[in-house]
Coordinates of C-alpha atoms in Angstrom, one line a residue:
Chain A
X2 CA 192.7 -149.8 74.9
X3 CA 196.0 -147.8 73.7
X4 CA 195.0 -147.3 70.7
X5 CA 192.1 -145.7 71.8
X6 CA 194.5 -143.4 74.2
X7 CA 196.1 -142.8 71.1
X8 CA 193.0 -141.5 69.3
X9 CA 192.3 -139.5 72.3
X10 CA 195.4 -138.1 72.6
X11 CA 195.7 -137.4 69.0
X12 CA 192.5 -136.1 68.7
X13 CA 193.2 -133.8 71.9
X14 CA 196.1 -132.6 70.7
X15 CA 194.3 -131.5 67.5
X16 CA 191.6 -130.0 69.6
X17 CA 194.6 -128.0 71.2
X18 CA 195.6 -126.8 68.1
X19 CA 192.1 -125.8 66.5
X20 CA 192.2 -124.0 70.4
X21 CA 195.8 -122.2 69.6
X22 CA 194.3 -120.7 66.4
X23 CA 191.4 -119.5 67.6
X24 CA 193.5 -117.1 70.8
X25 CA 195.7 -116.3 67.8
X26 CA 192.6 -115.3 65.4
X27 CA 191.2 -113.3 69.0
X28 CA 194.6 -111.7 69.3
X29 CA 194.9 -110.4 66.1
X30 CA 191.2 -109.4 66.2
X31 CA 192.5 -107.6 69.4
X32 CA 195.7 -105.6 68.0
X33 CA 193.6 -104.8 65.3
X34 CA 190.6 -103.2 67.1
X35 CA 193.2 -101.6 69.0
X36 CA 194.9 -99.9 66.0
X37 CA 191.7 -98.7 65.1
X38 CA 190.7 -97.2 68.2
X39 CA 194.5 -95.2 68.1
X40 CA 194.0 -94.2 64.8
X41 CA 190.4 -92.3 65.2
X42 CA 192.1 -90.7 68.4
X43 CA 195.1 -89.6 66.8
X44 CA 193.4 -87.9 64.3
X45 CA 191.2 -86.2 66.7
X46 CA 194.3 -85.3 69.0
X47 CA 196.6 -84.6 65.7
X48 CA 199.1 -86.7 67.6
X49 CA 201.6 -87.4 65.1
X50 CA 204.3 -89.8 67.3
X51 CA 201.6 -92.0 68.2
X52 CA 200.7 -92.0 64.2
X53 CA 203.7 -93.4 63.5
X54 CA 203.4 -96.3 65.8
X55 CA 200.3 -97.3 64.7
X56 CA 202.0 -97.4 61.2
X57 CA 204.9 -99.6 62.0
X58 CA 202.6 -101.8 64.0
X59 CA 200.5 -102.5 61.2
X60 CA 203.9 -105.2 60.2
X61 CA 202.8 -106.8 63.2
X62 CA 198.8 -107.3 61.8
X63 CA 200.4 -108.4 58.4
X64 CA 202.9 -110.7 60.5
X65 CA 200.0 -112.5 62.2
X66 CA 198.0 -113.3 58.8
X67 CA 200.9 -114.9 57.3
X68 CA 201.4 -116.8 60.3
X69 CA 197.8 -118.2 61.1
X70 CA 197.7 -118.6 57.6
X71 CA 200.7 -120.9 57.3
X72 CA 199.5 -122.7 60.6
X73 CA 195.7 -123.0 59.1
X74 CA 197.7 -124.7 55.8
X75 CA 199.3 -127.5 58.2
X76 CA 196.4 -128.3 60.1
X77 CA 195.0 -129.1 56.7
X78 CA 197.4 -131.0 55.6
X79 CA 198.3 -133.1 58.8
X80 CA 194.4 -133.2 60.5
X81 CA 192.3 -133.8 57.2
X82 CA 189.9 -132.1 59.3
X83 CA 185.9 -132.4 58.0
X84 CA 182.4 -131.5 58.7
X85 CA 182.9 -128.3 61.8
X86 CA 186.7 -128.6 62.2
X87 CA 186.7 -128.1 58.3
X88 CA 184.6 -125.0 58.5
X89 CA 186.6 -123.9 61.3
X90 CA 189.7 -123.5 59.9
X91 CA 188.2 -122.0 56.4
X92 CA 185.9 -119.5 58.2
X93 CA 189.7 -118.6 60.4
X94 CA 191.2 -118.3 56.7
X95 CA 188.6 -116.1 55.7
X96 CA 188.8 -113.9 58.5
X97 CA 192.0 -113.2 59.2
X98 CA 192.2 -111.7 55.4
X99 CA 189.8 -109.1 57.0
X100 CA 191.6 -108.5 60.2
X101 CA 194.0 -107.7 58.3
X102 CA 192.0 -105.5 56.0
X103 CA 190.7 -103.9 58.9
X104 CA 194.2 -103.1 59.8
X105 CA 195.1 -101.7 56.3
X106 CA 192.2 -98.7 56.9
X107 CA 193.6 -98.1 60.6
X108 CA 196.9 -97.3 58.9
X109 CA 195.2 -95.4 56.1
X110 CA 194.1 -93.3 59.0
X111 CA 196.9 -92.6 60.4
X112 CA 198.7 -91.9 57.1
X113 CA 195.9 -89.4 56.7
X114 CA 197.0 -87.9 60.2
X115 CA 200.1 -87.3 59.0
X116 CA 199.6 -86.4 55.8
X117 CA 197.4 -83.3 57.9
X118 CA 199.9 -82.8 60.1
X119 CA 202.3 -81.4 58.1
X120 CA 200.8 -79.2 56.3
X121 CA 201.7 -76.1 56.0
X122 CA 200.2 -73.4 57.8
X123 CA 198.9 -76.9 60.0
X124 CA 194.9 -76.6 59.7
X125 CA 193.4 -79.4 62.1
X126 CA 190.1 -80.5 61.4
X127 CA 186.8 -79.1 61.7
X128 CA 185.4 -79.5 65.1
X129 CA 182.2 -80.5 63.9
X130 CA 183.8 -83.1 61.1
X131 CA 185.9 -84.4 64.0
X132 CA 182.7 -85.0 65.8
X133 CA 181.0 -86.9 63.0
X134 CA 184.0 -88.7 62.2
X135 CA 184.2 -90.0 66.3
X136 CA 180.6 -91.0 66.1
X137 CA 181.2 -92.8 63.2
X138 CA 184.6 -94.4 64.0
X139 CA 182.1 -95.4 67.7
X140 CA 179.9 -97.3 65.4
X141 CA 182.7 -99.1 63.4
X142 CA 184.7 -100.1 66.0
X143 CA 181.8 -101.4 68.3
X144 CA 180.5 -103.6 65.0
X145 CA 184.3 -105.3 64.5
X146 CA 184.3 -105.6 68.9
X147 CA 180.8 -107.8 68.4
X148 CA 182.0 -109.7 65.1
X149 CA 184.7 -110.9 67.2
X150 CA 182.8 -111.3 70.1
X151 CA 180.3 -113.2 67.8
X152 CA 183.1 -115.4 66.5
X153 CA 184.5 -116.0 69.6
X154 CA 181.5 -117.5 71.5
X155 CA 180.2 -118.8 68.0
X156 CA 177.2 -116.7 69.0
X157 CA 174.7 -116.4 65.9
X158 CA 172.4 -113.8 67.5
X159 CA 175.6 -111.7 68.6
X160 CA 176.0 -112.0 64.7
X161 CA 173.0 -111.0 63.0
X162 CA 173.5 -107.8 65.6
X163 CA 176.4 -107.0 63.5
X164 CA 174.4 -107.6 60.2
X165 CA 172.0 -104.9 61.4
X166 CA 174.9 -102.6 63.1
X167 CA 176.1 -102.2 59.5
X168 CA 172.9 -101.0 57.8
X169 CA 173.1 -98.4 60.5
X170 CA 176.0 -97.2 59.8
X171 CA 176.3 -97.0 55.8
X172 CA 172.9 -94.9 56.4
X173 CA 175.2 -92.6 58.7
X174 CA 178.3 -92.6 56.1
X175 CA 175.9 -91.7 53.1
X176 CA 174.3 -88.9 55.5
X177 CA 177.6 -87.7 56.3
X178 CA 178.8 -88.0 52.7
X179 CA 175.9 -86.1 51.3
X180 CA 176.7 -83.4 54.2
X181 CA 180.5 -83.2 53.5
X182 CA 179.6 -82.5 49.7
X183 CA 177.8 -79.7 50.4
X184 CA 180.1 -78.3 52.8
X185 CA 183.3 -78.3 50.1
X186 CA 180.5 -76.4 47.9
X187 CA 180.1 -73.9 50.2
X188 CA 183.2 -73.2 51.4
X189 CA 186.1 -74.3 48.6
X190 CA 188.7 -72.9 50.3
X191 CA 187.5 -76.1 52.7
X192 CA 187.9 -79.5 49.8
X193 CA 191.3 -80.4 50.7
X194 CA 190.3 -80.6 54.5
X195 CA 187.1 -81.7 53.9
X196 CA 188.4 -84.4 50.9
X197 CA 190.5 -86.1 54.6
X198 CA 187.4 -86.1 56.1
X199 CA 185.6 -88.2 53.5
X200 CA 188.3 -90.5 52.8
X201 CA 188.8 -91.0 56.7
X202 CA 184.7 -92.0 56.9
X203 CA 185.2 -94.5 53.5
X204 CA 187.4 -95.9 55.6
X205 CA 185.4 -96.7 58.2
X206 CA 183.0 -97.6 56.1
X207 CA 184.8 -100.2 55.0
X208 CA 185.7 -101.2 58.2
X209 CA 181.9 -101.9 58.7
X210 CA 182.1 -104.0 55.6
X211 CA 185.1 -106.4 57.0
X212 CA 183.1 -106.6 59.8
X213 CA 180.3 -107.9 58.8
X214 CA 182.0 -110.7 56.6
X215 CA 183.5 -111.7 59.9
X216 CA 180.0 -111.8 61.4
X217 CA 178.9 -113.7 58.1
X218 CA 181.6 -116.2 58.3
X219 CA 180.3 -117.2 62.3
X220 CA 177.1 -118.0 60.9
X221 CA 178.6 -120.4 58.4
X222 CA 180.5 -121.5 61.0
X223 CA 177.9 -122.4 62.9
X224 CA 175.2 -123.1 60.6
X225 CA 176.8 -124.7 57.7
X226 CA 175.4 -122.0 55.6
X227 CA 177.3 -119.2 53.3
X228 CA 175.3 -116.3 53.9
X229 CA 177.2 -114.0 51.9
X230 CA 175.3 -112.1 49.4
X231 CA 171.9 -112.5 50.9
X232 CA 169.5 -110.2 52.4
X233 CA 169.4 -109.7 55.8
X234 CA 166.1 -111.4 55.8
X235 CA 167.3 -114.5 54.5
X236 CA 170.0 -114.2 56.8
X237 CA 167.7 -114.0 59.9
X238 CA 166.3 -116.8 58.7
X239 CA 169.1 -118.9 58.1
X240 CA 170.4 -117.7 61.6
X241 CA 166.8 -118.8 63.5
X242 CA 166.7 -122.2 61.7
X243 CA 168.2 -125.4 62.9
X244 CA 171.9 -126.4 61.9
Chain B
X19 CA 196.5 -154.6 40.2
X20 CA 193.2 -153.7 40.8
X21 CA 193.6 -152.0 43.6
X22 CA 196.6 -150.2 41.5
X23 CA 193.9 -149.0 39.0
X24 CA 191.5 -148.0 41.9
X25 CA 194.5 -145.4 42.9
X26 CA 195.0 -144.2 39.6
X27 CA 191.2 -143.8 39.3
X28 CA 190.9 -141.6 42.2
X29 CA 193.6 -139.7 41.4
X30 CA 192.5 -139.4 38.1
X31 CA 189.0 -137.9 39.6
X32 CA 190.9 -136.4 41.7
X33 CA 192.8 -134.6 38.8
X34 CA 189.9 -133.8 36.9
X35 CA 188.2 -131.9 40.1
X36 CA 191.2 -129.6 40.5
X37 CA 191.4 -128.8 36.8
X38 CA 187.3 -128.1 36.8
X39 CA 187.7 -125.8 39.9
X40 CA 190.6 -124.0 37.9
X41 CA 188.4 -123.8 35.3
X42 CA 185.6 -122.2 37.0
X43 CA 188.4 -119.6 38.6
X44 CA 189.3 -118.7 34.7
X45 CA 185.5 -118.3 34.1
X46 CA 184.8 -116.4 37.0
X47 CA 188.0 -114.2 36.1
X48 CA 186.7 -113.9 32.4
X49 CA 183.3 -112.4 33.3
X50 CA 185.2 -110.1 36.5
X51 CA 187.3 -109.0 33.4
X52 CA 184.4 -108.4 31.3
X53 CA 182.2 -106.5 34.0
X54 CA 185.1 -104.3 34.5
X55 CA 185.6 -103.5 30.9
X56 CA 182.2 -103.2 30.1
X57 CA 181.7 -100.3 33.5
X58 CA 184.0 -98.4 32.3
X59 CA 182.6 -98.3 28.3
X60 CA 179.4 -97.5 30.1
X61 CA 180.6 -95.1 32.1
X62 CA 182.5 -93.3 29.2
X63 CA 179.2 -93.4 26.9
X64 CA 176.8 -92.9 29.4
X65 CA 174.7 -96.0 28.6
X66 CA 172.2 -96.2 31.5
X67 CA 170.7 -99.6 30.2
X68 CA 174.2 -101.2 29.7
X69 CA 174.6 -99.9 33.8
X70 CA 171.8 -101.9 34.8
X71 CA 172.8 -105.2 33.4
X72 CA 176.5 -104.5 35.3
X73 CA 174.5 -104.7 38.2
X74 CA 172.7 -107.2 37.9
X75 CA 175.4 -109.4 36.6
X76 CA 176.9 -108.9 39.7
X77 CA 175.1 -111.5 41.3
X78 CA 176.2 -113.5 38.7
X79 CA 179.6 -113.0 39.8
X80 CA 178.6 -113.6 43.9
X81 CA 177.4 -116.9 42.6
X82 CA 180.3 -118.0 41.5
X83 CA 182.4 -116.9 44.6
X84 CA 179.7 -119.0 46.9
X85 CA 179.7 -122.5 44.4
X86 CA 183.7 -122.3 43.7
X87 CA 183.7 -122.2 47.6
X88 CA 181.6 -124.8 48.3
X89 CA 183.5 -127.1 46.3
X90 CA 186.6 -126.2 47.5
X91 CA 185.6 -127.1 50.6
X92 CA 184.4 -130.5 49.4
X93 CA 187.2 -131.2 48.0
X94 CA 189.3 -130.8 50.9
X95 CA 186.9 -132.9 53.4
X96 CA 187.0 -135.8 50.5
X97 CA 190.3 -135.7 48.9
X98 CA 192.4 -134.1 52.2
X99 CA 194.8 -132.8 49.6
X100 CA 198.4 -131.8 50.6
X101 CA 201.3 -129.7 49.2
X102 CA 200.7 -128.7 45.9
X103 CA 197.0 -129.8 45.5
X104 CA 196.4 -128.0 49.0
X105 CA 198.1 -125.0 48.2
X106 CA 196.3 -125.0 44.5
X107 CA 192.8 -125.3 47.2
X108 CA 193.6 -122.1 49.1
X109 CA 194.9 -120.4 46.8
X110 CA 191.8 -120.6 44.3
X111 CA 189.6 -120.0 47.5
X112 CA 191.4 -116.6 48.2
X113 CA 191.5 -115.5 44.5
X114 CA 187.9 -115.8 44.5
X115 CA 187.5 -113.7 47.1
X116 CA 189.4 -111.1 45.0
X117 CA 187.7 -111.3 41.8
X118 CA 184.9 -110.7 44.2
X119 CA 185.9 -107.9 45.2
X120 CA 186.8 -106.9 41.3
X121 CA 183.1 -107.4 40.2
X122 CA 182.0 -105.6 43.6
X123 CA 184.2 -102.0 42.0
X124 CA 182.9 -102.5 38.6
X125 CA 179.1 -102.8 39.8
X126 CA 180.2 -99.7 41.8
X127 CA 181.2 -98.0 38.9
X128 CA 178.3 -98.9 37.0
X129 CA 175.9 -97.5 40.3
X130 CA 178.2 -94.3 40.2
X131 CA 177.4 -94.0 35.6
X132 CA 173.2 -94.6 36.9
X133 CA 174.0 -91.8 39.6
X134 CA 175.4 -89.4 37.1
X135 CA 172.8 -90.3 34.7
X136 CA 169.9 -89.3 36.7
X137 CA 171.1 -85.6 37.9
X138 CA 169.2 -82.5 36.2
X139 CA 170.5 -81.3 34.5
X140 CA 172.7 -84.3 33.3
X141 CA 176.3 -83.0 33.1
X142 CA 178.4 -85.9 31.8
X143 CA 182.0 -85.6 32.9
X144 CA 184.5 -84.0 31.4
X145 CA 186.4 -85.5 28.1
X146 CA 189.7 -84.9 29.9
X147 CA 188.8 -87.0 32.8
X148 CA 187.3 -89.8 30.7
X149 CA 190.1 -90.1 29.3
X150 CA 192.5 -89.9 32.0
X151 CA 189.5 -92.4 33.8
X152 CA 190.1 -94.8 30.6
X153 CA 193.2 -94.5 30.6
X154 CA 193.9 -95.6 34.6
X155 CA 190.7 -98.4 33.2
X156 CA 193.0 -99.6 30.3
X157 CA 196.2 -100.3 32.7
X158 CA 194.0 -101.6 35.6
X159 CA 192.1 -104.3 33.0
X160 CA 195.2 -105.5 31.7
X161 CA 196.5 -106.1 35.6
X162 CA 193.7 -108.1 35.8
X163 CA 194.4 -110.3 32.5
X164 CA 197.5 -110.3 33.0
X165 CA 197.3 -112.0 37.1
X166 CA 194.5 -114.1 35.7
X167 CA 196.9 -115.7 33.1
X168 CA 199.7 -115.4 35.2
X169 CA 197.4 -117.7 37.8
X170 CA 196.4 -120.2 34.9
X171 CA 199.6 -120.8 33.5
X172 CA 201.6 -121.0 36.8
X173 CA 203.9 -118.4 35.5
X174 CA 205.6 -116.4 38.7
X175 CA 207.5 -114.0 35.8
X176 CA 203.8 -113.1 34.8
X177 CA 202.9 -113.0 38.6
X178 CA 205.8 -110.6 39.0
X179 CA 205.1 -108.6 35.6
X180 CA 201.4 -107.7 37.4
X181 CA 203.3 -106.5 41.1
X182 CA 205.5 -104.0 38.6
X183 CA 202.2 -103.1 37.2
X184 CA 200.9 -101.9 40.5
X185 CA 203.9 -99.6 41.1
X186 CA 203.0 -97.7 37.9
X187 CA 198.5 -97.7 38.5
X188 CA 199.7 -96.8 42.6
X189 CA 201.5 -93.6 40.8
X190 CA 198.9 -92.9 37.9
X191 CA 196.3 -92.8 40.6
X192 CA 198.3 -90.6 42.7
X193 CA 198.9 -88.5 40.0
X194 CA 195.6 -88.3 38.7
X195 CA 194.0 -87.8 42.3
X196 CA 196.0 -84.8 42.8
X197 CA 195.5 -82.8 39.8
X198 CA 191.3 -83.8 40.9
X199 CA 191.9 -81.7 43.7
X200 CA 193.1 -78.3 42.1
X201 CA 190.5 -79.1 39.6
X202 CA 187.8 -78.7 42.3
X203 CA 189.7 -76.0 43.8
X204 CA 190.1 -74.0 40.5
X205 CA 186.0 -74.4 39.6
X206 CA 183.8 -75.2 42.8
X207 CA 180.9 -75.8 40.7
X208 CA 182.6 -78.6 39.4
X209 CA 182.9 -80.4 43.1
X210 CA 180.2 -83.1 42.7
X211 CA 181.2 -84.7 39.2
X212 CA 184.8 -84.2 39.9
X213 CA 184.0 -86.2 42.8
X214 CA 182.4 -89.0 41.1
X215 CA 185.7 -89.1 38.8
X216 CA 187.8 -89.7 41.9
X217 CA 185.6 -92.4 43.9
X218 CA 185.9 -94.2 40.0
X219 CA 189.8 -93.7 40.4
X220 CA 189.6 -95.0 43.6
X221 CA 187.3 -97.9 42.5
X222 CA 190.6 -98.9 40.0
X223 CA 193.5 -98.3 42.2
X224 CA 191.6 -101.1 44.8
X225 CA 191.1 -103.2 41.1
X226 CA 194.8 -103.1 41.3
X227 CA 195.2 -104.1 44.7
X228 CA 193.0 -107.3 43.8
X229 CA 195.2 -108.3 40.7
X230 CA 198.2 -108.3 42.4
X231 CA 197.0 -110.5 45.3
X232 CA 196.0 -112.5 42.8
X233 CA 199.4 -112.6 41.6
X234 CA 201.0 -113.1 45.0
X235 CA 198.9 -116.1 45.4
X236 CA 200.2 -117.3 41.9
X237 CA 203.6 -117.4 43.6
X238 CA 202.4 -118.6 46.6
X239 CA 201.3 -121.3 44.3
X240 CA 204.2 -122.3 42.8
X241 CA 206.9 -121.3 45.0
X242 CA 205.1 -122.3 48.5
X243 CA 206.0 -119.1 50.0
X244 CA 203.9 -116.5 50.9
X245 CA 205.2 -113.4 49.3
X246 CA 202.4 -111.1 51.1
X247 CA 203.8 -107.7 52.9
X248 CA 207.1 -108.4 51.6
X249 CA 209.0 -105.5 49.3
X250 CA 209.0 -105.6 45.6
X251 CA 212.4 -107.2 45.9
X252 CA 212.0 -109.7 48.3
X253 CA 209.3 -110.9 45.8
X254 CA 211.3 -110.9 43.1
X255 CA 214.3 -113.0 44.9
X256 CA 211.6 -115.9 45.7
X257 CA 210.4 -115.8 42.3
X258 CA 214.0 -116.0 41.3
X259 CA 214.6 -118.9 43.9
X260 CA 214.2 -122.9 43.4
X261 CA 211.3 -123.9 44.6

């Protein structure tokens, strides 16, 4: 009878800690989103104080990947963890790498603000390209709000709505690409301002990317299944089957 | 006695799994390497047919991220490796998430050659930007070689050999996207292929980014610290530190 109290309580306390890294994995996902969110609106506002904060707090991203890293590594080593528990902690591995990629392009962003900012005479954006680029960045940071919300609830459906958020918008990003080129044609007096513009919406693109490997890494999660590198059909199916 | 053989048996399986999944990483590395090398030959002599086999050697490389995975993962449910074997385990599974993302630029670059290819009139790019394109190529190639070797060997003054590399690529690209600009500036007609020199510029400078992750793991590796979003000289103290 103790030594089952003992199991239990061992295996509670690892449940505790498979519980402590997923909050951390949500609050990072959380900072992140956040730094994201700050970064399209301070290139829309041209705010360059609050650019600089979302710089410095991207040591706080990188400070949380090293650390759920190093806590993922001693779970291993002490838990010996298999089957879901295994998957667990590799699919929280895998992600936080992309959290903190995400947080690498909100930084880009801001650097891009800056960058604008102080040039001399200052010429803000166009208020067209400004529009795209908030559309875009609407898009983006809705698809890495559901990945997490997918991983969170290890929500499969929530998931494949991610999968399909991201065709969506790389068919926006190529429209807008295609439309940017022709505007620097147009008007060359325009690349330089124009060139921010398309680096901004690569990196949202990207965004879009990390976000999706986030949704792809719920469904292997959940399913047992690397979906990486499939179509979205196989996905859906994969997604509809049984575990 | 016996069960003193049974040990060294296991660990002796145990041995040779580790040493086969380092051996896949060196093969996966060898054909990132190659696809790389080979995009940018392509790209330089416009070989559309040599594109299209990038591309489709790409999934080739997926593959390989996906089965090196999996048996990662096996290995830690089975074996439940610790300290060095587990840190060997995570760091192979991140590095293949960068050589990846290596073969994911070079099919890129291959797409962007196809792209080029197909335009009427067909205007290859310039000589001076293929050169200063295989040039970037040349430095960015041997960062890859050179983390790959630093990764099989174990050698953290290899590892740190590849982060010096990045310092120079990070200013060669700078350099080189700069002077793109006031090239497009100077001719306007010249927007669009100017344009496919710099996303290929950008496609290397991220190659660069992957090699030395793949070197920070290396150190990771060896010296059990996680040398990530620490300063060129912080790195070079823990390579210079005991273990």
């Amino acid at each position: 009878m103790e030594s089952r109290n003992v199991t239990q309580h061992i295996s509670q306390q690892f449940n505790d800690e498979l519980e402590t890294l997923r909050e951390q994995v949500m609050a990072m996902g959380g900072l992140v989103e956040k730094q994201l969110t700050d970064a399209i609106e301070t290139l829309v506002d041209m705010d360059d104080a609050r650019a600089q904060k979302i710089i410095q707090q991207d040591t706080l991203v990188n400070a949380l990947e090293v650390k759920i890293d190093e806590e993922c590594t001693k779970v291993l080593a002490k838990r010996q963890p298999a089957a879901g528990d295994l998957r667990l902690i590799i699919a929280i591995i895998k992600t936080v790498t992309d959290l903190e990629r995400i947080g690498d392009e909100a930084e880009k962003i801001a650097r891009m603000t800056l960058e604008i900012f102080q040039q001399e005479p200052l010429i803000p954006l166009h208020k067209k390209h400004l529009k795209d680029i908030k559309n875009l960045g609407k898009h983006v940071i809705e698809m890495v709000r559901n990945s997490l919300d997918a991983f969170a609830r290890m929500d499969v459906d929530a998931a494949m709505q991610v999968a399909k958020q991201e065709q969506d918008v790389d068919e926006q990003y190529a429209a807008l690409s295609r439309q940017l080129i022709t505007y620097m044609m147009e008007d060359p007096r325009s690349i330089s301002s124009i060139l921010d513009v398309t680096w901004v919406a690569r990196a949202l693109e990207r965004v879009g990317d990390h976000a999706n490997n986030i949704a792809e890494y719920t469904i292997y999660l959940v399913k047992g299944k690397d979906v990486r590198h499939t179509s979205f059909e196989k996905m859906e199916q994969v997604a509809r089957g049984g575990q």
